[in-house]
Coordinates of C-alpha atoms in Angstrom, one line a residue:
M30 CA 0.0 0.0 0.0
N31 CA 1.2 3.5 -0.8
F32 CA 0.6 5.1 2.6
K33 CA 1.3 8.6 1.3
L34 CA -1.4 8.2 -1.3
Y35 CA -3.7 6.7 1.2
F36 CA -3.1 9.5 3.7
C37 CA -3.9 12.1 1.0
E38 CA -7.1 10.3 0.1
V39 CA -8.2 10.2 3.7
K40 CA -7.5 13.9 4.1
V41 CA -9.6 14.6 0.9
H42 CA -12.5 12.7 2.3
E43 CA -12.3 14.4 5.7
K44 CA -12.3 17.8 3.9
Y45 CA -15.6 17.2 2.3
I46 CA -17.2 15.6 5.4
K47 CA -16.2 18.7 7.3
R48 CA -18.1 20.7 4.8
C49 CA -21.1 18.4 5.3
L50 CA -20.9 19.1 9.0
Q51 CA -20.8 22.8 8.4
L52 CA -23.9 22.6 6.2
A53 CA -25.7 20.4 8.7
K54 CA -25.4 22.9 11.5
N55 CA -27.6 25.3 9.5
G56 CA -30.6 23.1 10.5
K57 CA -29.9 23.3 14.3
G58 CA -33.2 23.4 16.2
L59 CA -35.3 23.0 13.0
T60 CA -35.0 19.4 12.0
Y61 CA -36.6 17.6 15.0
P62 CA -37.4 14.7 15.1
N63 CA -35.0 14.2 12.3
P64 CA -31.2 14.6 12.7
M65 CA -29.1 17.4 11.2
V66 CA -27.5 16.2 8.0
G67 CA -25.3 17.9 5.3
S68 CA -24.2 16.6 1.9
V69 CA -21.9 17.7 -0.9
V70 CA -21.4 16.3 -4.4
V71 CA -17.9 16.3 -5.7
Y72 CA -16.6 15.9 -9.3
N73 CA -13.0 16.2 -10.3
N74 CA -12.1 17.5 -6.8
Q75 CA -14.6 20.3 -7.1
I76 CA -17.8 20.7 -5.2
I77 CA -20.6 20.9 -7.8
G78 CA -23.6 20.6 -5.4
E79 CA -24.4 20.9 -1.7
G80 CA -27.3 21.0 0.6
W81 CA -28.6 20.2 4.1
H82 CA -31.8 19.1 5.8
Q83 CA -33.5 22.3 6.5
K84 CA -36.7 21.3 8.2
A85 CA -38.5 18.2 9.3
G86 CA -40.9 17.0 6.6
E87 CA -38.9 18.7 3.8
A88 CA -36.2 17.4 1.5
H89 CA -33.2 15.6 3.0
A90 CA -29.6 16.8 2.6
E91 CA -28.8 14.4 -0.3
V92 CA -31.9 15.6 -2.2
N93 CA -31.0 19.2 -1.9
A94 CA -27.3 18.5 -2.8
I95 CA -28.3 16.6 -6.0
A96 CA -30.9 19.1 -7.0
S97 CA -28.2 21.9 -6.8
V98 CA -26.0 20.2 -9.4
R99 CA -26.5 22.1 -12.7
D100 CA -25.1 19.5 -15.0
K101 CA -26.7 16.3 -13.9
R102 CA -24.6 14.3 -16.4
L103 CA -21.6 14.8 -14.1
L104 CA -23.4 12.7 -11.4
K105 CA -22.4 9.5 -13.1
K106 CA -18.8 10.3 -12.4
A107 CA -19.2 12.0 -9.0
T108 CA -18.9 11.2 -5.4
I109 CA -21.6 12.2 -2.9
Y110 CA -20.6 12.9 0.7
V111 CA -23.1 12.8 3.5
S112 CA -22.6 13.2 7.2
L113 CA -25.2 10.5 8.1
E114 CA -26.2 7.3 6.3
P115 CA -28.7 7.9 3.5
C116 CA -32.2 6.7 4.5
N117 CA -33.7 3.5 3.0
H118 CA -37.3 3.9 4.1
V119 CA -40.4 5.9 3.1
G120 CA -41.3 8.6 5.7
K121 CA -42.5 12.0 4.7
T122 CA -40.0 11.9 1.9
P123 CA -38.8 9.1 -0.5
P124 CA -35.6 7.1 0.4
C125 CA -32.4 9.0 -0.4
S126 CA -30.6 5.7 -1.2
D127 CA -33.1 5.3 -4.1
L128 CA -32.3 8.8 -5.4
I129 CA -28.5 8.2 -5.4
I130 CA -29.0 4.9 -7.3
A131 CA -31.4 6.5 -9.7
H132 CA -28.8 9.1 -10.6
N133 CA -26.1 6.4 -11.0
I134 CA -23.7 8.1 -8.5
P135 CA -20.9 5.6 -8.3
N136 CA -19.2 6.7 -5.0
V137 CA -20.7 7.4 -1.6
V138 CA -18.8 8.6 1.5
V139 CA -20.7 8.4 4.7
G140 CA -19.7 10.0 8.0
C141 CA -21.6 7.6 10.3
V142 CA -24.3 4.9 10.4
D143 CA -27.8 6.0 11.3
P144 CA -29.0 4.5 14.6
Y145 CA -32.6 4.7 13.7
E146 CA -33.9 1.1 13.4
K147 CA -35.6 1.7 10.1
V148 CA -32.2 2.7 8.6
A149 CA -29.3 1.3 10.7
G150 CA -27.1 0.1 8.0
K151 CA -29.9 -0.8 5.5
G152 CA -29.3 2.3 3.4
I153 CA -25.6 1.4 3.0
E154 CA -26.4 -2.2 2.2
K155 CA -28.8 -1.2 -0.5
L156 CA -26.3 1.2 -2.1
R157 CA -23.7 -1.5 -2.2
K158 CA -26.1 -4.1 -3.6
N159 CA -26.8 -1.6 -6.5
G160 CA -23.2 -1.2 -7.4
C161 CA -22.2 1.9 -5.4
D162 CA -18.7 2.0 -3.8
V163 CA -19.5 3.0 -0.2
L164 CA -17.0 4.2 2.3
V165 CA -18.2 4.5 5.9
G166 CA -16.7 6.1 9.1
V167 CA -15.0 9.3 7.9
L168 CA -14.8 11.7 10.9
E169 CA -17.3 9.3 12.6
K170 CA -16.9 10.8 16.1
E171 CA -17.6 14.3 14.8
C172 CA -20.6 13.1 12.9
V173 CA -22.1 11.3 15.9
A174 CA -21.3 14.3 18.2
L175 CA -23.3 16.6 15.9
N176 CA -26.4 14.5 16.4
R177 CA -25.9 13.5 20.0
R178 CA -29.5 14.1 20.8
F179 CA -30.7 11.9 18.0
F180 CA -28.2 9.1 18.9
T181 CA -29.1 9.2 22.6
Y182 CA -32.8 9.1 21.8
H183 CA -32.6 6.1 19.5
K184 CA -29.8 4.1 21.3
E185 CA -30.6 4.8 24.9
K186 CA -34.4 5.3 24.5
R187 CA -34.3 8.6 26.4
P188 CA -33.8 12.3 25.6
Y189 CA -30.4 14.0 25.7
V190 CA -30.3 15.7 29.1
L191 CA -28.7 19.1 29.6
L192 CA -28.4 20.5 33.1
K193 CA -28.3 24.3 33.4
W194 CA -27.9 26.6 36.3
A195 CA -26.2 29.8 37.5
E196 CA -24.2 30.1 40.7
T197 CA -22.5 32.8 42.7
Q198 CA -18.9 33.2 43.4
E199 CA -19.5 31.1 46.6
G200 CA -21.3 28.4 44.6
F201 CA -24.9 29.3 45.7
I202 CA -27.7 28.9 43.2
S203 CA -30.3 30.8 45.2
P204 CA -30.5 32.9 48.5
V205 CA -31.9 31.3 51.6
S206 CA -34.1 34.2 52.3
H207 CA -36.1 33.9 49.0
R208 CA -39.6 34.3 50.4
S209 CA -41.4 32.1 48.0
Q210 CA -38.9 29.3 48.7
S211 CA -39.4 29.5 52.4
L212 CA -43.2 30.1 52.4
G213 CA -44.2 28.3 49.2
T214 CA -46.3 31.3 48.2
I215 CA -46.1 34.9 47.3
P216 CA -47.8 37.6 49.4
K217 CA -51.0 39.0 47.8
G218 CA -50.3 41.9 45.5
E219 CA -46.7 40.8 44.7
E220 CA -45.6 38.8 41.7
A221 CA -43.0 36.1 41.9
S222 CA -39.8 36.9 40.1
P223 CA -36.3 35.2 39.8
V224 CA -33.2 36.4 41.7
W225 CA -30.8 36.9 38.8
I226 CA -27.2 35.6 39.2
S227 CA -26.1 35.7 35.6
N228 CA -26.0 38.8 33.4
A229 CA -28.2 39.8 30.4
Y230 CA -25.8 38.3 27.8
S231 CA -25.9 34.9 29.5
Q232 CA -29.7 35.1 29.9
Q233 CA -30.1 35.7 26.1
L234 CA -27.8 32.8 25.4
V235 CA -30.0 30.6 27.5
H236 CA -33.0 31.7 25.3
K237 CA -31.0 30.7 22.3
W238 CA -30.4 27.3 23.8
R239 CA -34.1 26.9 24.5
A240 CA -34.8 27.5 20.8
E241 CA -32.5 24.6 20.0
E242 CA -33.9 22.0 22.3
Q243 CA -37.3 20.2 22.4
A244 CA -38.2 20.5 26.1
I245 CA -37.3 22.3 29.3
L246 CA -38.1 21.1 32.8
V247 CA -38.5 23.0 36.1
G248 CA -39.3 21.8 39.6
T249 CA -42.0 23.0 42.0
T250 CA -39.9 25.1 44.2
T251 CA -38.3 27.1 41.3
A252 CA -41.7 27.4 39.6
I253 CA -43.3 28.9 42.7
A254 CA -40.3 31.1 43.5
D255 CA -39.7 32.5 40.0
N256 CA -43.1 32.2 38.1
P257 CA -41.0 31.5 34.9
K258 CA -42.3 31.6 31.3
L259 CA -39.7 29.2 30.0
D260 CA -40.0 30.7 26.5
V261 CA -37.6 32.2 24.0
R262 CA -38.8 35.9 24.2
S263 CA -35.2 37.1 24.0
Y264 CA -34.4 35.1 20.9
T265 CA -35.8 34.0 17.6
G266 CA -37.2 30.5 17.5
E267 CA -39.8 28.1 18.8
S268 CA -40.2 27.8 22.6
P269 CA -39.6 24.3 23.9
I270 CA -42.3 22.1 25.5
R271 CA -42.5 22.9 29.2
I272 CA -42.2 20.0 31.6
V273 CA -43.3 20.9 35.2
L274 CA -42.8 18.9 38.4
D275 CA -45.7 19.5 40.7
R276 CA -46.2 16.6 43.0
E277 CA -49.0 18.1 45.1
L278 CA -50.3 20.6 42.6
R279 CA -49.0 23.6 44.6
I280 CA -48.2 25.9 41.8
P281 CA -50.9 28.6 41.4
A282 CA -53.2 28.2 38.5
D283 CA -52.7 31.8 37.3
Y284 CA -48.9 31.3 36.9
H285 CA -47.3 31.7 33.4
L286 CA -46.6 27.9 33.2
F287 CA -50.4 27.3 32.8
D288 CA -51.2 30.1 30.3
K289 CA -51.5 27.5 27.5
R290 CA -49.3 29.6 25.1
I291 CA -46.8 26.7 25.0
K292 CA -47.5 23.0 25.2
T293 CA -47.0 22.1 28.9
I294 CA -46.8 18.7 30.6
V295 CA -47.3 18.6 34.3
L296 CA -45.9 15.6 36.2
T297 CA -47.9 15.0 39.4
E298 CA -49.1 12.3 41.8
K299 CA -52.6 13.9 41.8
E300 CA -55.3 12.6 39.4
V301 CA -56.3 15.3 37.0
Q302 CA -58.7 14.7 34.1
L303 CA -57.4 17.3 31.7
D304 CA -55.6 17.1 28.4
D305 CA -56.5 19.8 25.9
G306 CA -53.4 19.4 23.9
Q307 CA -51.7 22.4 25.4
L308 CA -51.9 21.6 29.1
I309 CA -51.4 17.9 29.9
F310 CA -51.2 16.1 33.3
E311 CA -49.3 12.9 33.7
L312 CA -49.0 10.6 36.7
V313 CA -45.6 9.7 38.1
D314 CA -44.3 8.2 41.3
F315 CA -42.1 10.9 43.0
S316 CA -40.8 8.4 45.6
S317 CA -38.9 6.1 43.2
N318 CA -36.6 6.6 40.3
L319 CA -38.1 9.9 39.3
A320 CA -35.5 10.9 36.8
S321 CA -35.8 7.5 35.0
Q322 CA -39.6 7.9 34.9
I323 CA -39.3 11.3 33.4
C324 CA -36.9 10.1 30.7
S325 CA -39.1 7.2 29.8
L326 CA -42.2 9.4 29.7
L327 CA -40.5 12.0 27.4
F328 CA -39.3 9.1 25.2
R329 CA -42.9 8.2 24.7
Y330 CA -43.7 11.8 23.8
K331 CA -40.8 11.5 21.2
I332 CA -38.9 14.3 22.9
Q333 CA -35.1 14.0 22.0
S334 CA -33.6 16.7 24.2
L335 CA -34.4 18.2 27.6
I336 CA -33.0 21.2 29.4
V337 CA -33.3 20.9 33.2
E338 CA -33.5 24.3 34.8
G339 CA -34.8 23.2 38.1
G340 CA -33.4 24.0 41.6
Q341 CA -30.8 22.1 43.5
Q342 CA -33.0 19.1 44.3
T343 CA -34.3 18.6 40.7
L344 CA -30.8 18.9 39.2
Q345 CA -29.4 16.5 41.8
T346 CA -32.1 14.0 41.0
F347 CA -30.8 13.6 37.5
I348 CA -27.2 13.7 38.6
D349 CA -27.7 10.9 41.2
A350 CA -29.5 8.8 38.6
N351 CA -26.6 9.4 36.2
L352 CA -29.2 10.6 33.6
W353 CA -27.5 13.6 32.3
D354 CA -25.2 14.3 29.3
E355 CA -24.1 17.8 29.6
A356 CA -24.1 20.6 32.3
R357 CA -23.9 24.3 31.4
V358 CA -23.0 26.4 34.5
F359 CA -22.8 30.2 34.7
I360 CA -20.7 31.7 37.5
G361 CA -21.8 35.3 38.1
E362 CA -20.3 38.2 39.9
T363 CA -23.2 38.1 42.4
S364 CA -22.4 37.2 46.0
F365 CA -24.7 35.8 48.7
A366 CA -23.8 35.7 52.4
K367 CA -25.8 32.5 52.7
G368 CA -27.7 30.4 50.2
V369 CA -28.6 27.1 48.6
K370 CA -25.5 25.3 47.3
G371 CA -25.4 24.2 43.7
P372 CA -25.5 20.5 42.7
E373 CA -22.5 18.3 42.9
L374 CA -21.4 16.3 39.8
K375 CA -18.4 14.7 38.3
G376 CA -17.6 15.1 34.6
K377 CA -15.1 16.5 32.2
E378 CA -15.0 20.3 31.7
V379 CA -14.8 20.7 27.9
L380 CA -15.2 24.5 27.7
R381 CA -14.7 27.6 29.9
M382 CA -15.4 31.0 28.4
R383 CA -16.2 34.5 29.6
M384 CA -19.6 36.0 29.0
Q385 CA -18.8 39.7 29.9
S386 CA -18.9 39.5 33.7
D387 CA -19.9 35.8 33.8
I388 CA -18.0 32.7 33.3
L389 CA -19.6 29.8 31.5
K390 CA -18.5 26.2 32.1
I391 CA -19.6 23.3 30.0
I392 CA -19.1 19.8 31.6
E393 CA -19.8 16.5 29.8
N394 CA -20.7 13.3 31.5
W395 CA -17.8 11.1 30.4

């Protein structure tokens, strides 16, 4: 084997898969329940077509890439690169593997295999059976990482769980003296509101994150204390489904969480006969394996990602069950003399960056 030639060939394949990944990211937050996918068509070491999956229900990346090629005659001598295995089943769109075969594209380079049971290697098998030369596993780790939510959902049968909180310099996530925390209610004439630890830039970033995920969860104590909206009012995009823990149904009915502007699922131990499509009540057992029950329930609702913005107890519930994938922690300039300590977790810090006066840490559960 000519290793120099082989090395050059690998680098060429990686170059075009990297472009696929760049294109795929254009669909972030828009493709659920589908994954983000990018594709390029290459002829004579030149990209002659490219595309990405822009929205669920619309054309897949390969379809858009092939459609963008001006001279379709070149396809018979081209290579199509795609970050995720071409599909082999009929969903809302026809199979991409059939389209590749129909255009007689001889070479296919795939970043990673699709974990979805209706694909899972079948697309690659069909392409090979129809004479395509298929190479699989170029920048595989990067391709899997791009769709961590999709892979977690299909392989582990649960949503990808992101924990998010802000803490003071001393590690407190809330003050002890927060009245609604100590009393469980707000005095008449006063409206609950959060005690901000992070700055306005960090808060807007959180709204961006919300627009990129499918659901967001908050516990009873935080809900009563802050009366949150859990929407994306400070960013452009669709608000995530609200998941509310309310074991004894203590959250006041006039709070934002029950305004029916956004689909909301309330998890409780009280029997409630109400499901109007926007406000849904689900029974769970709060005394045993709560985090696991939540993940199983959200899997049934086909929710692939969840942001947990609850208080210390809610966050720790997911940590203790080892049902979390990523933690995003803001450290603000705020200081409390006393307070509620943030949750404890072990993981690998993969990023630390400054957000004006705040510091953002991202920790992954490795």
